[in-house]
Coordinates of C-alpha atoms and ligand atoms in Angstrom, one line a residue:
X104 CA -127.1 -79.3 -140.4
X105 CA -126.0 -78.0 -137.0
X106 CA -122.4 -76.9 -136.4
X107 CA -120.7 -78.7 -133.5
X108 CA -119.1 -75.8 -131.6
X109 CA -116.6 -77.6 -129.6
X110 CA -115.6 -75.6 -126.6
X111 CA -111.9 -76.0 -127.2
X112 CA -109.8 -77.9 -129.6
X113 CA -107.3 -78.9 -127.0
X114 CA -109.0 -81.0 -124.3
X115 CA -105.7 -81.5 -122.5
X116 CA -105.6 -77.8 -121.6
X117 CA -101.9 -77.5 -122.5
X118 CA -100.3 -74.9 -124.8
X119 CA -102.9 -72.9 -126.7
X120 CA -106.5 -73.5 -127.9
X121 CA -109.0 -72.1 -130.2
X122 CA -112.3 -70.9 -128.8
X123 CA -115.3 -71.1 -131.3
X124 CA -118.4 -69.0 -131.5
X125 CA -121.3 -71.2 -130.4
X126 CA -123.7 -69.4 -132.7
X127 CA -121.7 -69.7 -135.9
X128 CA -118.8 -72.2 -135.3
X129 CA -116.4 -69.4 -136.4
X130 CA -113.1 -68.8 -134.5
X131 CA -113.7 -66.4 -131.6
X132 CA -110.1 -66.2 -130.5
X133 CA -107.2 -68.2 -129.0
X134 CA -106.2 -68.7 -125.4
X135 CA -102.9 -69.8 -123.8
X136 CA -103.7 -72.3 -121.0
X137 CA -101.8 -71.9 -117.7
X138 CA -99.6 -74.8 -116.6
X139 CA -101.0 -75.9 -113.2
X140 CA -97.3 -76.1 -112.1
X141 CA -97.1 -72.3 -112.6
X142 CA -100.0 -71.4 -110.3
X143 CA -97.8 -71.4 -107.2
X144 CA -95.4 -68.9 -108.8
X145 CA -98.3 -66.6 -109.8
X146 CA -99.7 -66.8 -106.3
X147 CA -96.3 -65.9 -104.8
X148 CA -96.2 -62.8 -107.0
X149 CA -99.7 -61.8 -105.9
X150 CA -98.9 -62.4 -102.2
X151 CA -95.9 -60.0 -102.4
X152 CA -97.9 -57.3 -104.3
X153 CA -100.8 -57.6 -101.8
X154 CA -98.8 -56.2 -98.9
X155 CA -98.5 -52.8 -100.5
X156 CA -102.1 -53.0 -101.8
X157 CA -103.4 -53.4 -98.3
X158 CA -101.0 -50.7 -97.1
X159 CA -102.6 -48.2 -99.5
X160 CA -105.7 -48.2 -97.3
X161 CA -109.3 -48.3 -98.5
X162 CA -109.3 -44.7 -99.8
X163 CA -106.1 -45.4 -101.9
X164 CA -107.6 -48.6 -103.3
X165 CA -110.9 -46.9 -104.1
X166 CA -109.0 -44.5 -106.5
X167 CA -107.5 -47.4 -108.4
X168 CA -110.9 -49.2 -108.6
X169 CA -112.5 -45.9 -109.8
X170 CA -109.9 -45.7 -112.6
X171 CA -110.7 -49.3 -113.6
X172 CA -114.4 -48.5 -113.7
X173 CA -113.7 -45.6 -116.1
X174 CA -111.7 -48.0 -118.3
X175 CA -114.5 -50.6 -118.4
X176 CA -117.0 -47.9 -119.3
X177 CA -114.8 -46.6 -122.1
X178 CA -114.2 -50.2 -123.5
X179 CA -117.8 -51.4 -123.1
X180 CA -118.3 -51.9 -126.9
X181 CA -115.1 -53.9 -127.3
X182 CA -116.0 -56.1 -124.3
X183 CA -119.5 -56.7 -125.5
X184 CA -118.4 -57.5 -129.1
X185 CA -116.0 -60.2 -127.7
X186 CA -118.7 -61.5 -125.3
X187 CA -121.0 -62.0 -128.3
X188 CA -118.3 -63.8 -130.2
X189 CA -117.3 -66.0 -127.3
X190 CA -120.8 -67.0 -126.0
X191 CA -123.2 -66.5 -129.0
X192 CA -125.3 -64.1 -126.8
X193 CA -127.8 -61.7 -128.2
X194 CA -126.9 -58.1 -128.1
X195 CA -129.6 -57.5 -125.5
X196 CA -128.1 -60.1 -123.2
X197 CA -124.5 -59.0 -123.7
X198 CA -125.4 -55.4 -122.9
X199 CA -126.3 -56.3 -119.3
X200 CA -122.9 -57.3 -117.9
X201 CA -120.6 -54.2 -117.9
X202 CA -123.4 -52.0 -116.4
X203 CA -123.8 -54.4 -113.6
X204 CA -120.1 -54.3 -112.8
X205 CA -120.1 -50.5 -113.0
X206 CA -122.9 -50.4 -110.5
X207 CA -121.0 -52.6 -108.1
X208 CA -117.8 -50.6 -108.6
X209 CA -119.6 -47.4 -108.1
X210 CA -121.2 -48.6 -104.9
X211 CA -117.9 -49.9 -103.4
X212 CA -115.7 -47.0 -104.3
X213 CA -118.2 -44.8 -102.4
X214 CA -118.7 -47.1 -99.4
X215 CA -115.6 -49.2 -99.0
X216 CA -113.8 -46.8 -96.6
X217 CA -116.6 -46.8 -94.2
X218 CA -117.3 -50.6 -94.5
X219 CA -113.7 -51.5 -93.8
X220 CA -113.0 -48.9 -91.1
X221 CA -111.9 -50.2 -87.7
X222 CA -114.9 -50.6 -85.4
X223 CA -114.7 -49.5 -81.8
X224 CA -116.7 -51.9 -79.5
X225 CA -118.0 -51.0 -76.1
X226 CA -117.0 -52.9 -73.0
X227 CA -119.4 -55.6 -71.9
X228 CA -119.3 -54.6 -68.3
X229 CA -118.8 -51.1 -66.8
X230 CA -115.5 -52.0 -65.1
X231 CA -114.1 -53.4 -68.4
X232 CA -114.4 -49.9 -69.8
X233 CA -110.7 -49.4 -68.9
X234 CA -110.2 -51.3 -72.2
X235 CA -110.4 -49.8 -75.7
X236 CA -111.7 -52.6 -77.9
X237 CA -111.2 -52.3 -81.7
X238 CA -112.2 -54.7 -84.4
X239 CA -110.1 -54.5 -87.6
X240 CA -110.9 -56.0 -91.0
X241 CA -107.6 -57.4 -92.4
X242 CA -107.7 -58.9 -95.9
X243 CA -107.0 -62.5 -96.7
X244 CA -103.9 -62.2 -98.9
X245 CA -104.9 -64.2 -102.0
X246 CA -108.5 -64.9 -103.0
X247 CA -109.0 -67.5 -105.6
X248 CA -112.1 -66.8 -107.8
X249 CA -113.4 -69.8 -109.8
X250 CA -116.0 -68.7 -112.4
X251 CA -118.5 -70.3 -114.7
X252 CA -119.2 -69.4 -118.3
X253 CA -122.7 -67.9 -118.3
X254 CA -121.6 -64.3 -117.6
X255 CA -117.9 -64.1 -118.5
X256 CA -117.7 -60.5 -117.4
X257 CA -120.0 -60.3 -114.5
X258 CA -119.1 -63.7 -112.9
X259 CA -115.4 -63.0 -113.3
X260 CA -115.4 -59.6 -111.7
X261 CA -118.5 -59.0 -109.5
X262 CA -116.8 -60.9 -106.7
X263 CA -113.3 -59.9 -107.6
X264 CA -114.2 -56.2 -107.1
X265 CA -115.1 -56.8 -103.4
X266 CA -111.9 -58.8 -102.8
X267 CA -109.7 -56.2 -104.4
X268 CA -111.6 -53.4 -102.5
X269 CA -111.0 -55.4 -99.2
X270 CA -107.3 -55.3 -99.9
X271 CA -106.8 -58.8 -101.2
X272 CA -105.0 -59.9 -104.3
X273 CA -107.1 -62.0 -106.7
X274 CA -106.2 -65.0 -108.7
X275 CA -109.0 -65.4 -111.2
X276 CA -109.8 -68.8 -112.9
X277 CA -112.4 -68.1 -115.6
X278 CA -114.4 -71.0 -117.2
X279 CA -112.4 -73.0 -119.7
X280 CA -115.5 -72.5 -122.0
X281 CA -115.1 -68.7 -122.0
X282 CA -111.5 -67.7 -121.3
X283 CA -111.3 -64.8 -123.8
X284 CA -113.3 -62.1 -122.2
X285 CA -111.2 -62.4 -119.0
X286 CA -108.1 -61.6 -121.0
X287 CA -109.6 -58.2 -122.0
X288 CA -110.7 -57.5 -118.4
X289 CA -107.1 -58.3 -117.2
X290 CA -105.6 -56.0 -119.9
X291 CA -107.9 -53.2 -118.6
X292 CA -106.7 -53.7 -115.1
X293 CA -103.1 -53.2 -116.2
X294 CA -103.9 -50.4 -118.7
X295 CA -105.8 -48.4 -116.1
X296 CA -102.6 -48.3 -114.0
X297 CA -103.6 -50.7 -111.3
X298 CA -100.9 -52.7 -109.5
X299 CA -100.3 -56.4 -110.1
X300 CA -102.7 -57.7 -107.6
X301 CA -105.0 -59.3 -110.2
X302 CA -103.8 -62.3 -112.2
X303 CA -105.4 -65.0 -114.4
X304 CA -105.0 -68.7 -114.4
X305 CA -106.6 -70.2 -117.5
X306 CA -107.6 -73.8 -117.7
X307 CA -110.0 -76.4 -116.4
X308 CA -110.1 -78.6 -113.4
X309 CA -106.4 -79.1 -112.8
X310 CA -105.7 -75.3 -112.8
X311 CA -108.8 -74.8 -110.6
X312 CA -107.5 -77.3 -108.1
X313 CA -104.1 -75.6 -108.1
X314 CA -105.8 -72.3 -107.4
X315 CA -107.6 -73.8 -104.5
X316 CA -104.3 -75.1 -103.1
X317 CA -102.6 -71.7 -103.1
X318 CA -105.4 -69.4 -102.1
X319 CA -106.5 -68.1 -98.7
X320 CA -110.2 -67.9 -99.6
X321 CA -112.2 -69.4 -102.4
X322 CA -115.1 -67.7 -104.1
X323 CA -116.7 -70.3 -106.3
X324 CA -119.6 -69.9 -108.7
X325 CA -120.7 -73.0 -110.6
X326 CA -122.7 -76.1 -110.3
X327 CA -123.7 -77.7 -106.9
X328 CA -121.7 -80.9 -107.7
X329 CA -118.5 -79.0 -108.4
X330 CA -119.1 -76.7 -105.4
X331 CA -119.1 -79.7 -103.1
X332 CA -115.7 -80.8 -104.5
X333 CA -114.3 -77.3 -104.2
X334 CA -115.4 -77.1 -100.5
X335 CA -113.8 -80.5 -99.8
X336 CA -110.5 -79.6 -101.3
X337 CA -110.4 -76.2 -99.6
X338 CA -111.2 -77.9 -96.3
X339 CA -107.9 -79.8 -96.4
X340 CA -106.1 -76.5 -95.7
X341 CA -109.0 -75.1 -93.6
X342 CA -109.5 -72.4 -96.3
X343 CA -113.0 -70.8 -96.2
X344 CA -115.2 -70.8 -99.2
X345 CA -118.2 -68.9 -100.5
X346 CA -120.2 -71.1 -102.9
X347 CA -122.7 -69.6 -105.3
X348 CA -124.3 -72.7 -106.9
X349 CA -127.2 -73.9 -109.0
X350 CA -130.9 -73.0 -108.6
X351 CA -134.4 -74.0 -109.6
X352 CA -136.1 -70.6 -108.9
X353 CA -139.9 -70.7 -108.5
X354 CA -142.2 -67.9 -109.4
X355 CA -145.6 -67.7 -107.7
X356 CA -148.5 -65.9 -109.4
X357 CA -151.3 -65.2 -107.0
X358 CA -154.9 -64.7 -108.1
X359 CA -154.7 -60.9 -107.4
X360 CA -151.5 -60.4 -109.5
X361 CA -151.1 -58.0 -112.4
X362 CA -151.2 -60.9 -114.8
X363 CA -149.6 -59.1 -117.8
X364 CA -146.8 -57.8 -115.7
X365 CA -146.2 -61.3 -114.3
X366 CA -146.2 -62.8 -117.8
X367 CA -143.7 -60.3 -119.1
X368 CA -141.5 -61.0 -116.0
X369 CA -141.8 -64.7 -116.4
X370 CA -140.7 -64.5 -120.1
X371 CA -137.8 -62.2 -119.3
X372 CA -136.8 -64.2 -116.2
X373 CA -136.9 -67.5 -117.9
X374 CA -135.3 -66.6 -121.3
X375 CA -132.9 -63.9 -120.5
X376 CA -129.4 -65.1 -121.5
X377 CA -131.2 -68.1 -123.2
X378 CA -132.2 -69.3 -119.7
X379 CA -128.5 -69.7 -118.6
X380 CA -128.8 -67.6 -115.5
X381 CA -128.5 -68.9 -112.0
X382 CA -131.5 -66.8 -110.8
X383 CA -133.6 -67.5 -113.9
X384 CA -137.3 -68.4 -113.5
X385 CA -137.1 -72.2 -113.8
X386 CA -140.7 -73.0 -112.8
X387 CA -144.0 -71.1 -112.3
X388 CA -147.0 -71.9 -110.0
X389 CA -150.1 -70.0 -111.0
X390 CA -153.4 -69.8 -109.1
X391 CA -156.2 -71.5 -111.1
X392 CA -158.3 -68.3 -111.3
X393 CA -155.7 -66.5 -113.5
X394 CA -153.9 -69.6 -115.0
X395 CA -155.4 -69.4 -118.6
X396 CA -154.9 -65.6 -118.8
X397 CA -151.3 -65.9 -117.6
X398 CA -150.4 -68.7 -120.1
X399 CA -152.0 -66.8 -123.0
X400 CA -150.0 -63.7 -122.1
X401 CA -146.7 -65.7 -121.8
X402 CA -147.2 -67.4 -125.2
X403 CA -148.0 -64.1 -126.8
X404 CA -144.7 -62.6 -125.4
X405 CA -142.5 -65.5 -126.3
X406 CA -143.7 -65.4 -129.9
X407 CA -142.3 -61.9 -130.2
X408 CA -138.8 -62.9 -129.1
X409 CA -136.3 -62.6 -132.0
X410 CA -133.9 -65.6 -131.9
X411 CA -130.2 -65.1 -132.9
X412 CA -126.9 -63.9 -131.7
X413 CA -125.7 -60.3 -131.6
X414 CA -127.3 -57.1 -132.8
X415 CA -131.1 -57.0 -133.3
X416 CA -131.8 -60.2 -131.4
X417 CA -133.2 -60.9 -127.9
X418 CA -132.5 -64.6 -127.5
X419 CA -129.1 -66.0 -128.3
X420 CA -127.3 -69.4 -128.5
X421 CA -126.7 -71.8 -125.7
X422 CA -123.1 -72.1 -124.7
X423 CA -122.5 -75.5 -126.3
X424 CA -124.0 -78.8 -127.2
X425 CA -124.0 -80.1 -123.7
X426 CA -126.4 -77.3 -122.6
X427 CA -128.6 -78.2 -125.6
X428 CA -128.5 -81.8 -124.5
X429 CA -129.8 -81.0 -121.0
X430 CA -132.6 -78.9 -122.3
X431 CA -133.6 -81.7 -124.8
X432 CA -133.5 -84.3 -122.1
X433 CA -135.8 -82.2 -119.8
X434 CA -138.3 -81.4 -122.5
X435 CA -138.4 -85.0 -123.8
X436 CA -139.0 -86.3 -120.3
X437 CA -141.8 -83.7 -119.7
X438 CA -143.5 -84.5 -123.1
X439 CA -143.2 -88.3 -122.4
X440 CA -145.0 -87.8 -119.1
X441 CA -147.9 -85.8 -120.5
X442 CA -146.7 -82.2 -120.7
X443 CA -147.4 -80.0 -123.7
X444 CA -145.0 -77.5 -125.4
X445 CA -146.9 -74.4 -126.4
X446 CA -143.8 -72.9 -128.0
X447 CA -140.5 -74.5 -129.1
X448 CA -140.1 -78.1 -127.9
X449 CA -137.3 -79.2 -130.2
X450 CA -134.0 -77.7 -131.2
X451 CA -133.8 -75.1 -133.9
X452 CA -132.7 -76.2 -137.4
X453 CA -129.6 -74.5 -138.8
X454 CA -126.1 -73.9 -137.5
X455 CA -125.2 -73.1 -133.9
X456 CA -126.3 -74.4 -130.5
X457 CA -129.7 -72.7 -130.5
X458 CA -132.7 -74.1 -128.7
X459 CA -135.9 -72.1 -128.9
X460 CA -137.7 -70.6 -125.9
X461 CA -140.0 -73.5 -124.8
X462 CA -143.2 -73.0 -122.7
X463 CA -144.4 -76.2 -121.1
X464 CA -147.8 -76.7 -119.5
X465 CA -149.5 -79.7 -117.8
X466 CA -146.3 -80.2 -115.8
X467 CA -145.9 -81.6 -112.3
X468 CA -143.1 -82.6 -109.9
X469 CA -142.7 -86.1 -111.5
X470 CA -140.9 -84.3 -114.3
X471 CA -137.2 -83.3 -114.5
X472 CA -138.1 -79.8 -115.9
X473 CA -139.7 -79.1 -112.5
X474 CA -137.1 -80.6 -110.2
X475 CA -133.6 -80.5 -111.8
X476 CA -131.8 -77.3 -112.8
X477 CA -132.2 -77.0 -116.6
X478 CA -130.1 -73.8 -117.0
X479 CA -131.7 -73.6 -120.4
X480 CA -134.7 -72.0 -122.2
X481 CA -137.7 -73.8 -120.7
X482 CA -140.6 -72.2 -118.8
X483 CA -142.8 -74.9 -117.2
X484 CA -146.0 -73.5 -115.8
X485 CA -148.1 -75.4 -113.3
X486 CA -151.7 -74.7 -112.2
X487 CA -152.3 -74.7 -108.4
X488 CA -155.4 -74.4 -106.3
X489 CA -154.1 -72.4 -103.3
X490 CA -151.3 -70.3 -102.1
X491 CA -150.4 -72.9 -99.6
X492 CA -150.0 -75.5 -102.4
X493 CA -147.8 -73.0 -104.4
X494 CA -145.6 -72.5 -101.3
X495 CA -145.3 -76.2 -100.6
X496 CA -144.3 -76.9 -104.2
X497 CA -141.9 -74.0 -104.4
X498 CA -140.1 -75.3 -101.3
X499 CA -140.1 -78.9 -102.6
X500 CA -136.6 -78.6 -104.1
X501 CA -133.0 -79.3 -103.0
X502 CA -132.2 -75.7 -104.2
X503 CA -133.0 -72.4 -102.6
X504 CA -131.4 -69.6 -104.6
X505 CA -134.2 -67.0 -105.1
X506 CA -137.9 -66.8 -106.0
X507 CA -140.5 -64.3 -107.2
X508 CA -144.0 -63.6 -105.9
X509 CA -146.6 -61.7 -107.8
X510 CA -149.6 -60.1 -106.0
X511 CA -151.0 -56.6 -106.0
X512 CA -151.3 -56.9 -102.2
X513 CA -147.7 -56.2 -101.1
X514 CA -148.3 -57.2 -97.5
X515 CA -149.6 -60.6 -98.6
X516 CA -146.7 -61.0 -101.1
X517 CA -144.3 -60.2 -98.3
X518 CA -146.0 -62.9 -96.1
X519 CA -145.6 -65.4 -98.9
X520 CA -142.0 -64.4 -99.5
X521 CA -141.1 -65.1 -95.9
X522 CA -142.5 -68.7 -96.2
X523 CA -140.1 -69.5 -99.1
X524 CA -136.9 -71.3 -98.3
X525 CA -134.4 -69.3 -100.3
X526 CA -131.8 -66.5 -100.2
X527 CA -133.8 -63.8 -102.0
X528 CA -137.3 -63.0 -103.1
X529 CA -138.4 -60.4 -105.6
X530 CA -142.0 -59.1 -105.3
X531 CA -143.6 -58.2 -108.6
X532 CA -140.3 -58.5 -110.3
X533 CA -137.6 -61.1 -111.2
X534 CA -133.8 -61.2 -110.9
X535 CA -133.7 -57.6 -109.5
X536 CA -132.2 -58.8 -106.2
X537 CA -129.0 -59.4 -108.2
X538 CA -128.9 -55.7 -108.9
X539 CA -129.2 -54.6 -105.3
X540 CA -125.5 -53.8 -104.6
X541 CA -126.4 -52.8 -101.0
X542 CA -127.6 -56.3 -99.9
X543 CA -125.8 -59.7 -100.1
X544 CA -127.1 -62.4 -102.5
X545 CA -126.7 -66.0 -101.6
X546 CA -128.4 -69.3 -101.8
X547 CA -129.8 -71.7 -99.2
X548 CA -129.7 -75.5 -99.3
X549 CA -127.8 -76.9 -102.4
X550 CA -127.7 -73.4 -103.9
X551 CA -124.7 -72.3 -101.8
X552 CA -122.9 -71.3 -98.7
X553 CA -122.3 -67.7 -97.8
X554 CA -123.3 -64.9 -100.1
X555 CA -121.7 -63.0 -103.0
X556 CA -121.2 -59.3 -103.5
X557 CA -123.5 -56.8 -101.9
X558 CA -123.4 -54.5 -98.9
X559 CA -120.5 -54.3 -96.4
X560 CA -120.8 -58.1 -96.1
X561 CA -119.5 -58.3 -99.7
X562 CA -116.1 -56.9 -98.5
X563 CA -115.9 -58.2 -95.0
X564 CA -116.2 -61.8 -96.1
X565 CA -112.8 -61.5 -97.6
X566 CA -111.3 -60.3 -94.4
X567 CA -109.9 -61.9 -91.2
X568 CA -111.0 -60.2 -88.1
X569 CA -108.2 -58.9 -85.8
X570 CA -109.4 -57.6 -82.4
X571 CA -107.0 -55.2 -80.7
X572 CA -107.6 -54.6 -77.0
X573 CA -105.6 -51.6 -75.6
X574 CA -105.7 -50.0 -72.1
X575 CA -107.4 -46.6 -71.6
X576 CA -105.6 -46.2 -68.3
X577 CA -103.0 -47.9 -66.2
X578 CA -105.3 -47.9 -63.2
X579 CA -106.1 -51.5 -62.2
X580 CA -103.6 -53.0 -64.7
X581 CA -102.8 -56.6 -64.0
X582 CA -105.6 -56.8 -61.3
X583 CA -106.3 -60.5 -62.2
X584 CA -102.7 -61.7 -62.4
X585 CA -101.1 -64.3 -60.0
X586 CA -99.1 -61.7 -58.1
X587 CA -102.3 -60.4 -56.4
X588 CA -103.6 -61.9 -53.2
X589 CA -106.0 -64.8 -53.5
X590 CA -108.5 -62.8 -51.5
X591 CA -108.4 -59.9 -54.0
X592 CA -108.9 -62.3 -56.9
X593 CA -111.8 -63.9 -55.2
X594 CA -113.5 -60.6 -54.5
X595 CA -113.0 -59.5 -58.1
X596 CA -114.5 -62.8 -59.5
X597 CA -117.5 -62.5 -57.1
X598 CA -118.1 -58.9 -58.2
X599 CA -117.8 -59.9 -61.9
X600 CA -120.3 -62.7 -61.4
X601 CA -122.8 -60.4 -59.6
X602 CA -122.5 -57.7 -62.3
X603 CA -122.8 -60.2 -65.1
X604 CA -126.0 -61.7 -63.6
X605 CA -127.9 -58.4 -63.0
X606 CA -129.5 -58.4 -66.5
X607 CA -130.1 -62.2 -66.9
X608 CA -131.8 -62.3 -63.5
X609 CA -134.1 -59.4 -64.5
X610 CA -134.9 -61.0 -67.8
X611 CA -135.4 -64.5 -66.5
X612 CA -138.3 -63.4 -64.3
Ligands
NAD1076 P1 -119.1 -75.9 -113.3 O1 -119.4 -76.3 -111.9 O2 -119.0 -77.0 -114.3 O3 -117.8 -75.1 -113.4 C1 -117.5 -73.9 -112.7 C2 -116.0 -73.7 -112.6 O4 -115.5 -74.8 -111.8 C3 -115.3 -73.7 -113.9 O5 -114.3 -72.7 -113.9 C4 -114.6 -75.1 -113.9 O6 -113.4 -75.1 -114.7 C5 -114.3 -75.3 -112.5 N1 -114.2 -76.8 -112.1 C6 -114.7 -77.8 -112.8 N2 -114.5 -79.0 -112.1 C7 -113.8 -78.6 -111.0 C8 -113.3 -79.3 -109.9 N3 -113.4 -80.7 -109.7 N4 -112.6 -78.6 -108.9 C9 -112.5 -77.3 -109.0 N5 -113.0 -76.6 -110.0 C10 -113.6 -77.2 -111.0 O7 -120.3 -74.9 -113.7 P2 -120.6 -74.2 -115.1 O8 -121.2 -75.2 -116.0 O9 -119.4 -73.5 -115.5 O10 -121.7 -73.1 -114.7 C11 -123.1 -73.4 -114.6 C12 -123.5 -73.6 -113.1 O11 -123.2 -72.4 -112.4 C13 -125.0 -73.7 -113.0 O12 -125.3 -74.7 -112.1 C14 -125.4 -72.4 -112.5 O13 -126.6 -72.4 -111.7 C15 -124.3 -72.0 -111.6 N6 -124.2 -70.5 -111.4 C16 -124.5 -70.1 -110.1 C17 -124.5 -68.7 -109.9 C18 -124.9 -68.2 -108.5 O14 -124.7 -67.0 -108.2 N7 -125.5 -69.0 -107.6 C19 -124.2 -67.8 -110.9 C20 -123.9 -68.3 -112.1 C21 -123.9 -69.7 -112.4

């Protein structure tokens, strides 16, 4: 008998609803949905509070964010316990989220002042040096963040931190499947003494649309299909978007790889968070020389994974029956077309939306498990004859989020990495690009537009650029206005043309 952990008992998203634990079917908590009609009022409050938030300056905001980091660190146990109840994650998986946030917070409180500082720019031509040119990063007042359910802490805040640091107010719309954790994160913001520049809007599509309609920038994380709808709606008001969408990340194992390391990485990369990670390893291409050794090592590792939610387990529940259904459909399709399941292959008996880690071999690109995003616990492994074939197959996808290459020859691995059409490549590792707070993380093709947190880009994307041009001297002021003689203007334009052509003429030779 399997429990049917319905995501909420109030599909109309009005009033309150009960959220159930997907691993046990027990009540995880209740949520009060936001009335979409209230979203404008919430945004108006944020818009007012944002002015003084911006006026504090980066150093002032960094202090507030530092206090919030301390609060999150002190409440880590409470947050992780709720995460496990709300998502059915294993303790190992739940333990990853708060530390990632703390790394991001720590990076930005140290670097935000420099990243957001006004930038002096030099004059393009010598005689324009009478001007002092300065580029300022001014925050977009209200940033709407629309989040998915797979990492209720990280996906809610990893982008919100950058927006808040930049001086924006944030209107956060968590997934309707995991609204509870966001309430604790919100409580922490207020309890740590931060001003009211962070607010929640709880609900599903209608509230999400209301958030898009009142925000000045949309940071969306979710499926590619929804991302396209979000971009379309935001475009009506010419509001920019950053879209972090689905993926079908390939892993390439070359014949000179450390095969054991590659196998450990594949198992971790594919089954971490029960495969519900945007940058999870969704397919593997292994050179024929090491294929058997790799498959044996993977199966050996998977058999050691302890399935179950919470403490003592490595591999938790899927978020709900719809995720189990996608996994079942992909596995059934593969088996019907000739693939073999070396582990798992059918859903786990007993309560909860569990599906065991499933290693598939004899797979090819006629199968859904190799072409569509599963976002579940499958690890399809395909034998290839050459690196060129592996690269061709890896790029044969509408997605381009990230990838992994395993080879002991780092130069060769780097060469292969730069042939892959995606936003990030890990060499001899998986998922680690997500931890690199100094560099942006974004997808190519149907995996997204723009990039999420990371580096100064993770702050500046939430800003509008304001260029201020001031005089350094009054000499020559108004030299190009109408009140000068036609002759003087002509001389000046001739001089400008000559000066501007010095370098192109030299380079064009
Ligand atoms: P989803 O697209 O169903 O929902 C995401 C969010 O959009 C939710 O908050 C939902 O309420 C809202 N939403 C739904 N319909 C909407 C509409 N028409 N207009 C506006 N908002 C709407 O995605 P999901 O199932 O919650 O998350 C899983 C997906 O997220 C997977 O495809 C996964 O790859 C992707 N993801 C990507 C990243 C990344 O960084 N690239 C990270 C995590 C998850």
